Coordinates of C-alpha atoms and ligand atoms in Angstrom, one line a residue:
M75 CA -36.2 0.7 -21.9
S76 CA -33.7 -2.1 -21.7
T77 CA -30.3 -1.5 -20.1
T78 CA -27.4 -1.8 -22.5
A79 CA -24.2 -3.5 -21.7
E80 CA -22.6 -0.1 -21.8
E81 CA -25.0 1.3 -19.2
T82 CA -24.3 -1.6 -16.9
N83 CA -20.6 -1.0 -17.3
D84 CA -21.0 2.7 -16.5
K85 CA -23.0 1.8 -13.4
S86 CA -20.5 -0.7 -12.2
T87 CA -17.6 1.7 -12.8
R88 CA -19.4 4.4 -10.9
E89 CA -19.9 2.0 -8.0
V90 CA -16.2 1.1 -8.0
V91 CA -15.2 4.8 -8.0
A92 CA -17.6 5.6 -5.2
E93 CA -16.5 2.6 -3.1
A94 CA -12.8 3.4 -3.7
G95 CA -13.5 6.9 -2.6
R96 CA -14.7 5.6 0.8
R97 CA -11.5 3.6 1.4
R98 CA -8.5 4.8 3.5
T99 CA -5.8 2.3 3.5
F100 CA -3.0 2.9 6.0
A101 CA -0.4 1.3 8.2
V102 CA 1.1 2.4 11.6
I103 CA 4.9 2.8 11.6
S104 CA 6.5 2.8 15.0
H105 CA 9.2 1.3 17.2
P106 CA 8.3 -1.6 19.4
D107 CA 6.5 -0.6 22.6
A108 CA 5.4 2.8 21.3
G109 CA 1.8 1.5 21.5
K110 CA 0.9 0.2 18.1
S111 CA -1.2 -2.7 19.4
T112 CA -2.9 -0.4 21.9
L113 CA -3.6 2.2 19.3
T114 CA -5.0 -0.4 16.9
E115 CA -7.4 -1.6 19.6
A116 CA -8.3 2.0 20.5
L117 CA -9.1 2.8 16.9
A118 CA -11.2 -0.3 16.5
L119 CA -12.8 0.3 19.8
H120 CA -13.6 3.8 19.1
A121 CA -15.1 2.9 15.7
A122 CA -17.0 0.2 17.5
A123 CA -15.7 -2.4 15.2
I124 CA -15.0 -4.6 18.2
T125 CA -16.7 -4.5 21.5
S126 CA -13.9 -4.3 24.1
A127 CA -10.3 -3.3 23.9
G128 CA -8.0 -6.2 24.0
A129 CA -10.2 -8.4 21.8
V130 CA -7.9 -7.9 18.8
H131 CA -4.4 -8.5 20.1
G132 CA -3.5 -6.8 23.3
K133 CA 0.0 -7.7 24.4
G134 CA -1.3 -9.4 27.5
E135 CA -3.7 -11.5 25.5
R136 CA -1.4 -11.8 22.5
R137 CA 0.0 -15.2 23.5
G138 CA -3.5 -16.6 23.8
V139 CA -4.7 -15.1 20.6
T140 CA -1.6 -15.8 18.5
S141 CA -2.5 -17.7 15.4
D142 CA -1.3 -21.3 15.7
W143 CA -0.2 -21.7 12.1
M144 CA 3.5 -22.0 12.9
E145 CA 5.1 -23.5 16.0
M146 CA 7.9 -21.0 15.8
E147 CA 5.4 -18.1 16.0
Q148 CA 4.0 -19.6 19.2
A149 CA 7.4 -20.3 20.7
R150 CA 8.2 -16.7 20.3
G151 CA 4.8 -15.4 21.4
I152 CA 4.7 -12.9 18.6
S153 CA 2.7 -12.6 15.4
I154 CA 4.6 -13.0 12.2
T155 CA 1.4 -12.7 10.3
S156 CA 0.7 -9.5 8.6
A157 CA -2.9 -8.9 8.1
A158 CA -5.5 -6.2 7.6
L159 CA -8.1 -4.8 10.0
R160 CA -11.2 -3.2 8.6
I161 CA -12.7 -0.3 10.6
D162 CA -16.0 1.2 9.4
Y163 CA -16.3 4.8 10.5
A164 CA -18.2 7.8 9.4
D165 CA -19.2 6.2 6.1
R166 CA -15.6 5.4 5.4
V167 CA -13.8 2.0 5.3
L168 CA -10.5 2.3 7.0
N169 CA -8.2 -0.6 6.2
L170 CA -5.4 -0.8 8.7
L171 CA -2.6 -3.1 7.5
D172 CA -0.5 -4.6 10.2
T173 CA 3.3 -4.0 9.9
P174 CA 4.8 -6.9 11.8
G175 CA 7.4 -5.3 13.9
H176 CA 8.7 -6.0 17.4
A177 CA 12.3 -6.4 18.0
D178 CA 12.6 -8.4 14.9
F179 CA 12.1 -6.9 11.5
S180 CA 11.6 -8.4 8.1
E181 CA 11.1 -7.5 4.6
D182 CA 7.4 -8.1 5.1
T183 CA 7.3 -5.1 7.3
Y184 CA 8.6 -2.9 4.5
R185 CA 6.4 -4.5 1.9
V186 CA 3.2 -3.7 3.7
L187 CA 4.1 -0.1 3.1
S188 CA 3.9 -0.7 -0.7
A189 CA 0.2 -1.6 -0.2
V190 CA -1.0 1.4 1.7
D191 CA -1.8 5.0 0.7
C192 CA -0.8 6.7 4.0
A193 CA 1.1 6.0 7.2
V194 CA 0.5 6.9 10.8
M195 CA 3.8 7.6 12.4
L196 CA 3.4 6.7 16.1
L197 CA 5.8 8.2 18.6
D198 CA 6.2 7.6 22.3
S199 CA 6.1 11.1 23.9
A200 CA 9.1 10.2 26.1
K201 CA 11.2 8.8 23.3
G202 CA 10.5 10.7 20.1
L203 CA 11.9 9.2 16.9
E204 CA 13.4 5.7 17.4
A205 CA 15.4 3.4 15.2
Q206 CA 12.7 1.3 13.7
T207 CA 10.4 4.2 13.1
L208 CA 13.2 5.9 11.2
K209 CA 13.8 2.8 9.0
L210 CA 10.1 2.6 8.1
F211 CA 9.8 6.3 7.6
D212 CA 12.6 6.0 5.0
V213 CA 10.4 3.7 3.0
C214 CA 7.5 6.1 3.2
R215 CA 9.8 8.9 2.1
A216 CA 11.0 7.0 -0.9
R217 CA 7.4 6.5 -1.9
R218 CA 6.5 10.1 -1.1
M219 CA 3.7 8.8 1.0
P220 CA 1.6 11.1 3.2
V221 CA 2.3 10.6 6.9
I222 CA 0.1 11.6 9.9
T223 CA 2.0 11.8 13.2
F224 CA 0.4 10.7 16.5
V225 CA 2.4 11.4 19.7
N226 CA 1.3 8.8 22.1
K227 CA 1.4 8.2 25.9
W228 CA 0.7 11.9 26.8
D229 CA -0.7 10.7 30.0
R230 CA 2.8 9.8 31.1
P231 CA 5.8 12.0 31.8
G232 CA 7.5 12.8 28.5
R233 CA 9.1 15.6 26.4
E234 CA 8.0 19.0 25.5
P235 CA 5.7 19.1 22.5
L236 CA 7.7 21.8 20.8
E237 CA 10.9 19.8 21.3
L238 CA 9.3 16.7 19.8
L239 CA 8.2 18.6 16.7
D240 CA 11.6 20.1 16.4
E241 CA 13.2 16.7 16.5
V242 CA 10.9 15.5 13.7
E243 CA 11.7 18.5 11.5
Q244 CA 15.5 18.5 12.2
R245 CA 16.1 14.7 11.9
I246 CA 13.9 13.6 9.1
G247 CA 13.0 16.9 7.4
L248 CA 9.3 16.4 7.8
R249 CA 7.5 19.7 8.6
P250 CA 5.1 19.1 11.5
T251 CA 1.7 20.9 11.3
P252 CA -0.2 20.2 14.6
L253 CA -3.9 19.6 14.3
N254 CA -4.4 19.9 18.0
W255 CA -2.3 20.8 21.0
P256 CA -1.9 19.3 24.5
V257 CA -2.9 21.4 27.4
G258 CA -0.8 20.4 30.4
I259 CA 2.6 18.8 30.1
A260 CA 3.1 15.1 29.4
G261 CA 2.4 13.4 32.6
D262 CA 0.0 16.1 33.7
F263 CA -2.2 15.9 30.7
R264 CA -5.3 18.1 30.9
G265 CA -6.8 17.9 27.5
L266 CA -6.5 18.7 23.8
L267 CA -7.1 22.1 22.2
E268 CA -7.9 22.0 18.5
R269 CA -5.9 24.3 16.3
D270 CA -8.9 26.6 15.8
G271 CA -8.4 27.6 19.4
T272 CA -12.1 27.1 20.3
T273 CA -12.6 23.4 20.7
Y274 CA -11.2 22.0 23.9
T275 CA -11.6 18.4 25.0
R276 CA -10.8 17.7 28.6
F277 CA -9.1 14.5 29.7
T278 CA -10.4 12.8 32.8
R279 CA -9.2 9.4 33.8
T280 CA -12.0 7.0 34.5
P281 CA -11.9 5.7 38.0
G282 CA -10.9 2.0 38.3
G283 CA -8.7 2.0 35.3
A284 CA -11.4 1.5 32.7
T285 CA -10.0 1.5 29.2
R286 CA -11.7 4.7 28.1
A287 CA -11.0 8.2 29.4
I288 CA -13.9 10.6 29.8
E289 CA -13.9 13.2 27.1
E290 CA -15.6 16.3 28.2
T291 CA -16.0 19.4 25.9
L292 CA -15.4 22.8 27.5
T293 CA -15.7 26.3 26.0
P294 CA -12.5 28.4 26.0
E295 CA -13.8 30.4 28.9
E296 CA -14.6 27.4 31.0
A297 CA -11.2 25.8 30.0
A298 CA -9.3 29.0 31.0
G299 CA -11.0 28.8 34.5
A300 CA -10.5 25.1 34.9
E301 CA -6.9 24.7 33.6
G302 CA -5.3 28.0 34.7
D303 CA -1.6 28.4 33.6
A304 CA -1.6 25.2 31.6
W305 CA -4.3 26.7 29.4
T306 CA -2.5 30.0 29.0
Q307 CA 0.7 28.3 28.0
A308 CA -1.1 26.1 25.4
V309 CA -2.8 29.2 23.9
E310 CA 0.5 31.0 23.7
E311 CA 2.1 28.0 22.0
L312 CA -0.7 27.8 19.6
E313 CA -0.1 31.4 18.7
L314 CA 3.5 30.7 18.2
L315 CA 2.7 27.8 15.8
G316 CA 0.5 30.2 13.8
E317 CA 3.4 32.7 13.6
I318 CA 5.9 30.1 12.3
G319 CA 3.4 28.9 9.7
A320 CA 2.9 25.4 11.1
D321 CA -0.6 25.2 9.6
F322 CA -1.9 22.1 7.9
D323 CA -1.0 22.3 4.2
P324 CA -2.7 19.7 2.0
A325 CA -0.3 19.9 -0.9
S326 CA 2.9 19.3 1.1
F327 CA 1.1 16.6 3.2
M328 CA 0.2 14.7 0.0
A329 CA 3.8 15.0 -1.2
G330 CA 5.1 13.6 2.1
E331 CA 6.8 16.8 3.0
S332 CA 4.7 18.0 5.9
S333 CA 2.8 15.9 8.5
P334 CA -0.3 16.8 10.5
V335 CA 0.4 16.0 14.1
L336 CA -2.0 14.9 16.8
F337 CA -1.4 14.3 20.5
G338 CA -3.1 11.7 22.7
A339 CA -2.9 8.6 24.7
A340 CA -4.0 5.3 23.2
L341 CA -4.2 3.3 26.4
P342 CA -6.9 5.4 28.0
N343 CA -8.3 6.0 24.5
F344 CA -7.9 9.7 24.5
G345 CA -7.3 11.7 21.3
V346 CA -8.1 8.7 19.2
S347 CA -11.3 10.0 17.7
Q348 CA -9.3 13.0 16.5
L349 CA -7.0 10.6 14.7
L350 CA -9.9 8.7 13.2
R351 CA -11.2 12.0 11.9
A352 CA -7.9 13.0 10.5
L353 CA -7.7 9.6 8.7
V354 CA -11.2 10.1 7.3
D355 CA -10.8 13.8 6.4
L356 CA -7.1 14.0 5.3
A357 CA -5.8 10.5 4.3
P358 CA -6.0 10.0 0.6
A359 CA -8.4 7.5 -1.0
P360 CA -6.8 5.0 -3.4
T361 CA -6.0 6.4 -6.9
G362 CA -5.5 4.7 -10.2
P363 CA -2.2 2.8 -10.1
V364 CA 0.6 3.1 -12.6
D365 CA 1.4 -0.1 -14.5
A366 CA 4.8 -1.5 -15.4
R367 CA 4.8 0.4 -18.7
G368 CA 4.1 3.7 -16.9
A369 CA 0.5 4.0 -17.9
E370 CA -2.1 4.9 -15.3
R371 CA -4.9 2.4 -14.9
P372 CA -8.2 4.0 -13.9
I373 CA -9.5 3.0 -10.5
G374 CA -12.8 1.9 -12.2
A375 CA -11.0 -0.4 -14.7
P376 CA -11.7 -4.2 -14.4
F377 CA -10.3 -5.9 -11.3
S378 CA -6.5 -5.9 -10.8
G379 CA -4.4 -6.4 -7.7
Q380 CA -0.9 -7.0 -6.5
V381 CA 0.5 -9.6 -4.1
F382 CA 2.4 -7.8 -1.3
K383 CA 2.9 -10.7 1.1
M384 CA 3.0 -14.4 1.0
Q385 CA 2.4 -16.6 4.0
A386 CA 3.1 -20.2 4.1
N387 CA 2.1 -23.2 6.2
M388 CA -0.8 -21.5 8.0
D389 CA -2.5 -24.9 8.1
K390 CA 0.0 -27.7 8.8
A391 CA -2.3 -30.3 7.4
H392 CA -2.6 -28.6 4.0
R393 CA 0.7 -26.8 3.7
D394 CA -1.2 -24.1 2.1
R395 CA 0.2 -20.9 0.9
M396 CA -1.7 -17.7 1.2
A397 CA -1.2 -14.6 -0.9
F398 CA -2.2 -11.2 0.4
V399 CA -3.4 -9.0 -2.4
R400 CA -4.2 -5.4 -2.4
V401 CA -7.0 -4.5 -4.7
S402 CA -5.7 -1.9 -7.1
T403 CA -8.6 -1.4 -9.5
G404 CA -12.1 -2.6 -10.0
R405 CA -14.4 -4.8 -8.0
F406 CA -13.4 -8.2 -6.7
E407 CA -16.0 -10.9 -6.4
R408 CA -15.2 -14.2 -4.8
G409 CA -15.3 -17.0 -7.4
M410 CA -14.0 -14.8 -10.1
V411 CA -11.4 -16.4 -12.3
L412 CA -8.4 -14.1 -12.6
T413 CA -5.3 -14.2 -14.7
H414 CA -1.9 -14.4 -13.2
A415 CA 0.1 -11.9 -15.2
A416 CA 3.5 -13.6 -14.7
T417 CA 2.4 -16.9 -16.2
G418 CA -0.8 -16.1 -18.1
R419 CA -2.5 -18.9 -16.2
P420 CA -6.0 -18.7 -14.7
F421 CA -6.3 -18.3 -10.9
A422 CA -9.5 -19.4 -9.2
T423 CA -10.6 -17.4 -6.2
K424 CA -13.2 -19.6 -4.7
Y425 CA -11.4 -19.5 -1.3
T426 CA -10.8 -15.9 -0.5
Q427 CA -10.6 -14.5 2.9
A428 CA -10.3 -11.3 5.0
V429 CA -7.7 -12.0 7.7
F430 CA -6.8 -10.4 10.9
G431 CA -4.8 -12.1 13.5
S432 CA -5.9 -15.7 13.6
E433 CA -9.4 -14.9 12.5
R434 CA -10.4 -15.5 9.0
T435 CA -13.7 -14.8 7.4
T436 CA -14.8 -15.4 3.9
I437 CA -14.9 -12.3 1.8
E438 CA -17.4 -11.9 -1.0
T439 CA -16.6 -8.5 -2.6
A440 CA -13.7 -6.1 -2.3
Y441 CA -12.8 -2.7 -3.8
P442 CA -9.7 -0.7 -4.4
G443 CA -7.7 -0.2 -1.2
D444 CA -9.1 -3.5 0.4
V445 CA -6.9 -6.5 1.1
I446 CA -7.9 -10.0 0.2
A447 CA -6.2 -13.2 1.1
L448 CA -6.1 -15.9 -1.5
V449 CA -5.7 -19.5 -0.4
N450 CA -3.8 -22.2 -2.3
A451 CA -1.7 -19.6 -3.8
A452 CA 1.5 -21.5 -4.2
A453 CA 2.0 -20.3 -7.8
L454 CA 2.1 -16.6 -6.7
K455 CA 4.9 -14.6 -5.4
V456 CA 5.4 -11.2 -3.9
G457 CA 4.9 -8.4 -6.5
D458 CA 2.8 -10.5 -8.8
T459 CA -0.2 -9.0 -10.6
L460 CA -3.6 -10.7 -10.9
Y461 CA -6.2 -9.2 -13.2
A462 CA -9.6 -9.6 -14.9
G463 CA -10.2 -8.3 -18.5
P464 CA -7.3 -6.8 -20.5
K465 CA -3.8 -7.7 -19.4
V466 CA -2.1 -5.5 -16.9
E467 CA 1.1 -5.9 -14.9
F468 CA 2.3 -3.7 -12.1
P469 CA 6.0 -2.9 -11.4
P470 CA 7.7 -5.2 -9.0
I471 CA 7.8 -4.3 -5.3
P472 CA 11.4 -3.3 -4.7
S473 CA 13.6 -5.5 -2.5
F474 CA 15.0 -3.7 0.4
A475 CA 18.6 -3.2 1.6
P476 CA 19.6 -6.3 3.6
E477 CA 21.5 -5.8 6.8
H478 CA 21.9 -9.4 7.9
F479 CA 23.8 -12.0 6.1
A480 CA 24.3 -15.7 6.6
V481 CA 25.7 -18.7 4.6
A482 CA 23.4 -21.6 4.3
R483 CA 24.5 -25.2 3.9
A484 CA 22.5 -28.5 3.7
L485 CA 23.1 -30.4 6.9
D486 CA 22.7 -33.6 5.0
A487 CA 24.7 -33.6 1.7
G488 CA 22.4 -36.4 0.4
R489 CA 19.5 -34.0 0.4
Y490 CA 21.2 -31.3 -1.7
K491 CA 18.5 -31.5 -4.4
Q492 CA 15.8 -30.7 -1.8
F493 CA 18.0 -28.0 -0.4
Q494 CA 18.4 -26.3 -3.8
R495 CA 14.7 -26.6 -4.5
G496 CA 13.8 -25.2 -1.1
I497 CA 16.2 -22.2 -1.3
A498 CA 14.9 -21.4 -4.8
Q499 CA 11.3 -21.5 -3.6
L500 CA 12.0 -19.3 -0.6
D501 CA 13.9 -16.9 -2.9
A502 CA 11.0 -16.8 -5.3
E503 CA 8.5 -16.1 -2.5
G504 CA 10.7 -13.3 -1.2
V505 CA 11.3 -14.8 2.2
V506 CA 15.0 -13.9 2.0
Q507 CA 17.2 -12.6 -0.8
V508 CA 19.6 -15.3 -2.1
L509 CA 23.1 -14.3 -3.2
T510 CA 25.8 -16.5 -4.6
S511 CA 29.5 -15.8 -4.4
D512 CA 32.4 -17.2 -6.4
V513 CA 34.1 -18.1 -3.1
R514 CA 31.5 -20.6 -1.9
G515 CA 29.5 -21.3 -5.1
E516 CA 25.9 -22.4 -5.2
Q517 CA 26.4 -25.1 -2.6
A518 CA 26.5 -22.5 0.0
P519 CA 24.4 -19.5 -0.9
V520 CA 24.5 -16.3 1.2
L521 CA 21.1 -15.4 2.5
A522 CA 20.4 -11.7 3.0
A523 CA 17.7 -10.3 5.2
V524 CA 16.4 -7.1 6.5
G525 CA 15.8 -8.7 9.9
P526 CA 17.2 -11.9 11.6
L527 CA 13.7 -13.3 12.0
Q528 CA 13.7 -14.1 8.3
F529 CA 16.6 -16.6 8.9
D530 CA 14.4 -18.4 11.5
V531 CA 11.6 -18.7 9.0
V532 CA 14.0 -20.1 6.4
S533 CA 15.5 -22.7 8.8
H534 CA 12.1 -23.7 10.0
R535 CA 10.6 -24.1 6.5
M536 CA 13.7 -25.9 5.1
A537 CA 13.5 -28.5 7.8
E538 CA 9.8 -28.9 8.0
E539 CA 8.6 -28.3 4.5
F540 CA 11.5 -29.3 2.3
R541 CA 13.0 -31.9 4.6
A542 CA 16.4 -30.4 4.1
P543 CA 17.6 -29.1 7.4
I544 CA 20.2 -26.4 7.1
E545 CA 23.0 -24.9 9.1
L546 CA 23.4 -21.2 9.0
A547 CA 26.7 -19.4 9.6
H548 CA 26.2 -15.7 10.2
L549 CA 28.5 -13.3 8.4
D550 CA 29.9 -10.2 9.7
Y551 CA 28.5 -7.8 7.0
T552 CA 25.9 -5.1 7.6
L553 CA 25.7 -3.3 4.3
A554 CA 25.1 -4.2 0.6
R555 CA 25.9 -1.9 -2.2
R556 CA 25.0 -2.3 -5.9
T557 CA 27.9 -2.4 -8.3
D558 CA 28.2 -3.1 -12.1
A559 CA 30.1 -5.5 -14.3
A560 CA 32.8 -3.0 -15.0
S561 CA 33.6 -2.7 -11.3
A562 CA 33.4 -6.4 -10.7
P563 CA 37.2 -7.1 -11.0
T564 CA 38.0 -4.3 -8.5
A565 CA 35.3 -5.5 -6.2
H566 CA 36.7 -9.0 -6.4
S567 CA 40.1 -7.7 -5.3
L568 CA 38.8 -6.2 -2.1
S569 CA 39.7 -8.0 1.1
G570 CA 36.9 -10.0 2.9
A571 CA 35.6 -13.5 2.0
E572 CA 32.5 -13.0 -0.2
V573 CA 32.5 -9.3 -1.0
L574 CA 31.1 -9.7 -4.5
T575 CA 27.9 -11.6 -4.8
R576 CA 25.2 -12.0 -7.4
R577 CA 21.6 -11.8 -6.4
S578 CA 19.1 -14.1 -8.1
D579 CA 17.7 -11.1 -10.1
G580 CA 21.1 -10.6 -11.6
E581 CA 22.1 -7.6 -9.5
L582 CA 25.8 -7.5 -8.4
L583 CA 26.1 -6.7 -4.7
V584 CA 29.2 -5.8 -2.8
L585 CA 28.9 -6.8 0.9
V586 CA 30.6 -4.5 3.3
H587 CA 31.3 -4.9 7.0
N588 CA 30.2 -1.5 8.1
K589 CA 29.9 2.1 7.1
W590 CA 33.5 2.9 8.1
R591 CA 34.8 0.2 6.0
L592 CA 32.6 1.5 3.2
R593 CA 34.3 4.9 3.5
V594 CA 37.7 3.4 3.3
I595 CA 36.8 1.4 0.2
Q596 CA 35.3 4.5 -1.4
R597 CA 38.4 6.5 -0.6
D598 CA 40.8 3.9 -1.9
H599 CA 38.8 3.0 -5.0
P600 CA 36.9 6.2 -6.1
E601 CA 36.2 4.5 -9.5
L602 CA 34.3 1.6 -8.0
V603 CA 30.5 1.9 -8.4
L604 CA 28.8 1.4 -5.0
E605 CA 25.2 2.5 -5.1
P606 CA 22.9 2.3 -2.1
L607 CA 20.0 -0.1 -2.7
L608 CA 16.6 1.5 -2.9
A609 CA 14.5 2.2 0.2
G610 CA 15.9 0.3 3.0
G611 CA 17.9 0.5 6.2
V612 CA 19.1 3.7 7.7
E613 CA 22.8 3.6 7.1
Ligands
GDP796 P1 3.6 -2.1 20.5 O1 4.8 -2.9 20.8 O2 4.0 -0.8 19.8 O3 2.5 -2.8 19.9 O4 3.1 -1.5 21.9 P2 1.9 -1.9 22.9 O5 0.6 -1.4 22.3 O6 2.0 -3.3 23.2 O7 2.3 -1.0 24.1 C1 3.5 -1.1 24.8 C2 3.2 -0.7 26.3 O8 2.9 0.7 26.4 C3 2.1 -1.4 26.9 O9 2.4 -1.7 28.2 C4 0.9 -0.5 26.8 O10 -0.1 -0.7 27.8 C5 1.6 0.9 27.0 N1 0.9 2.0 26.4 C6 0.5 2.1 25.1 N2 -0.1 3.3 24.9 C7 -0.1 3.9 26.1 C8 -0.6 5.2 26.5 O11 -1.2 6.0 25.8 N3 -0.3 5.5 27.8 C9 0.3 4.7 28.7 N4 0.5 5.1 29.9 N5 0.8 3.5 28.3 C10 0.6 3.1 27.0

């Protein structure tokens, strides 16, 4: 019996659905120093994806490993590159997307969250919720994304577990449902007791500071004898958790209302296998995305994907531009010719890579939830859709509330044309948001960013790539609010130099110095429309 085209189709759809079902695509949201790099290594180490911790990008090694695509990146010793790490574990493919963070912050950090299905919120046991974590959590919340919480550094002195959970619930309204519980206080960590109350894993530091703690499993009776009061206290706290109903609840987890919590210590690699299990068992697999018209596209439909990040100049000699695409539906095969939805033009995918840190490997196939990097992608921009088969276009990735503003001017007036072209290109790529105000006109656009690092990228690329060096004058605004045409005259009359600006997508934005000033404006002009921008800074 010969196979019909329909049967082949069925088979390939089934394969895509099965492969998508094995994917777990997530990012870690945390404040600098909470241990994200260490946790990334620990996860990879545990899953045996790499052979020794530190091989990926430990802080100590980071300077050596830093990709060399941009001098600025090297000068700062940090990685501006956002990339994906694939971890194969328990018949699942975990795609960990890096959220570039550190002290500097950029829109890229936020955009990565539009390409994942779940987030791991990493907290330092001594610090709890910190500023950057809160900002990133806001984006997860706006997307109703499931969040798993990992309380790190339990091997060091820190806060009480109940107090930490209370902080999470009170400050961000996320209901914590612990999956395990620490025995022994932070700093005198004895081990982890699973919520079932019967599985206890004892923590023993390996002598000589090896990277992996010894995990020893004891029965409750053995544990009670070995840990004494610490055990009794943990058991009592577990009972309390049961009484207050802090049990894992799949529906509210999926809605981003409750969060399973795990305790551990990434550095000695303790409690990390439990996090891997939680990702495998609880994190959602990719589902069929919704297109710009609001229709759901089945996961097994022909290939489609969306650009969530652009990266330029990775290779100085080629000035190439790389687009990071999350596969939304179907099977990707290298060499496929795709259609770029925005222009209807074909896009060849001969050079397609999987990227992590400075390492690039050629990728042959990818499935929903995977990230592919397309080389020579100068025609693409953040939010663009690529597809095979019938046309599809996904809704744009929202731009985030900027908190930093600066006026840009061409240093050399004779190069104004190059200046304009460069600014327009960086705007289209989503490197910064470009605003114009009547006060200064188009000669001196206001650049708006989520983090100051974005300005450095603009300065660097304007000088190196467009040969139009710029001068940036920082402005004293910290907030942007959306207004409408009817409110424009009132907004114009407010004091402050730019105040009313127009973003390149046509939105009218009122720039405000700070939230106190905002309150005064709102009080004096109750009729003025001032809406917060979607998903952005904590204000
Ligand atoms: P990142 O900035 O979030 O990527 O943080 P790093 O992974 O670079 O970690 C910051 C510091 O905390 C480093 O010195 C780590 O060695 C340390 N650290 C991370 N996790 C742990 C942990 O579980 N226990 C202890 N004691 N230190 C940790």
